[in-house]
Amino acid sequence: MKHICDWVLMALIGFSLLGKWANGSDFDDAEFHPNTTQMLSYLENFSNYSQSAAVYNPLYVGLTLIPGAAAKGAVCLDGTLPGYHLHRGFGAGANSWLVHLEGGGWCNSIRTCVYRKTTRRGSSHYFEKYLAFTGILSNRAEENPDFFNWNRVKVRYCDGASFTGDSEDRAHGLQFRGQKIWLAAMEELMSKGMRYANQALLSGCSAGGLASILHCDEFRGLFRRRTKVKCFADAGMFLDARDVSGGHTLRNMYQGVVSLQGSGKNLPRTCTNHLDPTSCFFPQNIVSNLRTPMFLLNAAYDSWQIIASLAPPSADHRGAWKACQKNPAKCTPSQINFLQGFRNQMLNSIKRFSMSKQNGLFINSCFAHCQSERQDTWFADNSPLIGNKAIALAVGDWFFDRSGVKQIDCPYPCDKTCHNLVFRS
């Protein structure tokens, strides 16, 4: 009953943003509009908003700016210092590190990047000074059974290209330095003791989940060979899929991100040696070639992709998808059939990835986006399950090699444990 109340609260906050898209206001075909980024940030960070209700007295961790970053050219879109939040490990976890990359959409044009630098997604001037550490970042064993006593870090996201860009636009005061921010943050954490880690996990949510895929092998390269290193991506499987009009909304947007921010030279060479840079921003072209063990957590019916890349106003001119986007129970049979096709495309895109024993999967048939930062979906009495296993236990079993984890849910609507995002007018 408690989580139902939270969904209604979230719906009241988010409906106005969804309504702006559904009505097509201020939306440009050629650009990823700020409202879209706002909704992605909202979906990713509902956990931060609602944790005070969902978790009694959660841990809040203070912000640290990276003092030497500017000298290395590692700055946010507006030139301010990047930062992170670190809570030290203790006991048996004192030499273990979890590095979580924040999400928050992308900017693919001068206009959207200029807007972005006036927000916490583009300037540390707007960073929250404290963030709630819940879900995979919690310091309580009953909320985070395998990682609660590790050194846990959240790296803030202020570049708009999943920590990959390296260029600038001086005329508009824009610094696209995501790759340098990544390097400066890792150097800072290594100096804080991460270099001595016995085990380490790189994780991230949404745009941060994509970043954890793109930087996974780089992360492995930071450590000694005997250090156990793995990567975990939550809601990072953004698909190169056709939208409801047959177009390529997300591919067009990614092409803008990669070209504007100069990301191509920093994408995995195992991909760019045979595909164009835009294709190599899509994780389906990366994950099968990773050398480092990777766990993919994703909702088969990713809420953000349904709203912003599969059925955006630019592809749904008549608003036929408005009701379905707000509530999956309102989807027509033909819309459900379209979404089942999207699920099938996701499963096909990870077939080769799933054949490797070192990799893990948890693909649940939910309408959700980001399930590792939220306590109710990560590990709670009523958490989503596949085969009676919660997400936190699946990830822990995989990381510690307690068992192989390749959990793929049955198609919607069979899973009654989902915490589906429902927007109410």
GROMACS .gro file of C-alpha atoms in nm, residues 29-32 106-110 112-113 160-161 164 167 210 239-240 247-264 267 276-282:
model
   44
   29ASP     CA    1   1.197   1.741  -3.408
   30ALA     CA    2   1.565   1.811  -3.453
   31GLU     CA    3   1.654   1.856  -3.091
   32PHE     CA    4   1.627   1.681  -2.759
  106TRP     CA    5   2.191   1.445  -2.284
  107CYS     CA    6   2.213   1.767  -2.482
  108ASN     CA    7   2.248   1.746  -2.858
  109SER     CA    8   2.246   2.107  -2.978
  110ILE     CA    9   2.378   2.447  -2.880
  112THR     CA   10   1.974   2.245  -2.540
  113CYS     CA   11   2.327   2.262  -2.399
  160GLY     CA   12   2.547   1.598  -2.121
  161ALA     CA   13   2.721   1.319  -2.316
  164THR     CA   14   3.241   1.103  -2.326
  167SER     CA   15   3.537   1.974  -2.732
  210LEU     CA   16   2.509   0.401  -2.051
  239LEU     CA   17   1.791   0.085  -2.818
  240ASP     CA   18   1.843   0.197  -3.175
  247GLY     CA   19   1.151   0.723  -3.774
  248HIS     CA   20   1.472   0.719  -3.571
  249THR     CA   21   1.414   0.972  -3.293
  250LEU     CA   22   1.685   0.847  -3.060
  251ARG     CA   23   1.944   0.785  -3.333
  252ASN     CA   24   1.895   1.140  -3.462
  253MET     CA   25   1.938   1.277  -3.111
  254TYR     CA   26   2.248   1.066  -3.039
  255GLN     CA   27   2.401   1.181  -3.366
  256GLY     CA   28   2.374   1.538  -3.241
  257VAL     CA   29   2.529   1.450  -2.905
  258VAL     CA   30   2.825   1.266  -3.055
  259SER     CA   31   2.903   1.522  -3.325
  260LEU     CA   32   2.853   1.833  -3.111
  261GLN     CA   33   3.048   1.707  -2.812
  262GLY     CA   34   3.328   1.526  -2.996
  263SER     CA   35   3.252   1.193  -2.833
  264GLY     CA   36   3.359   0.967  -3.118
  267LEU     CA   37   3.399   0.560  -2.752
  276ASP     CA   38   3.017   0.489  -3.710
  277PRO     CA   39   3.042   0.688  -3.384
  278THR     CA   40   2.666   0.732  -3.346
  279SER     CA   41   2.613   0.355  -3.363
  280CYS     CA   42   2.881   0.319  -3.097
  281PHE     CA   43   2.682   0.537  -2.857
  282PHE     CA   44   2.418   0.263  -2.855
   0.00000   0.00000   0.00000
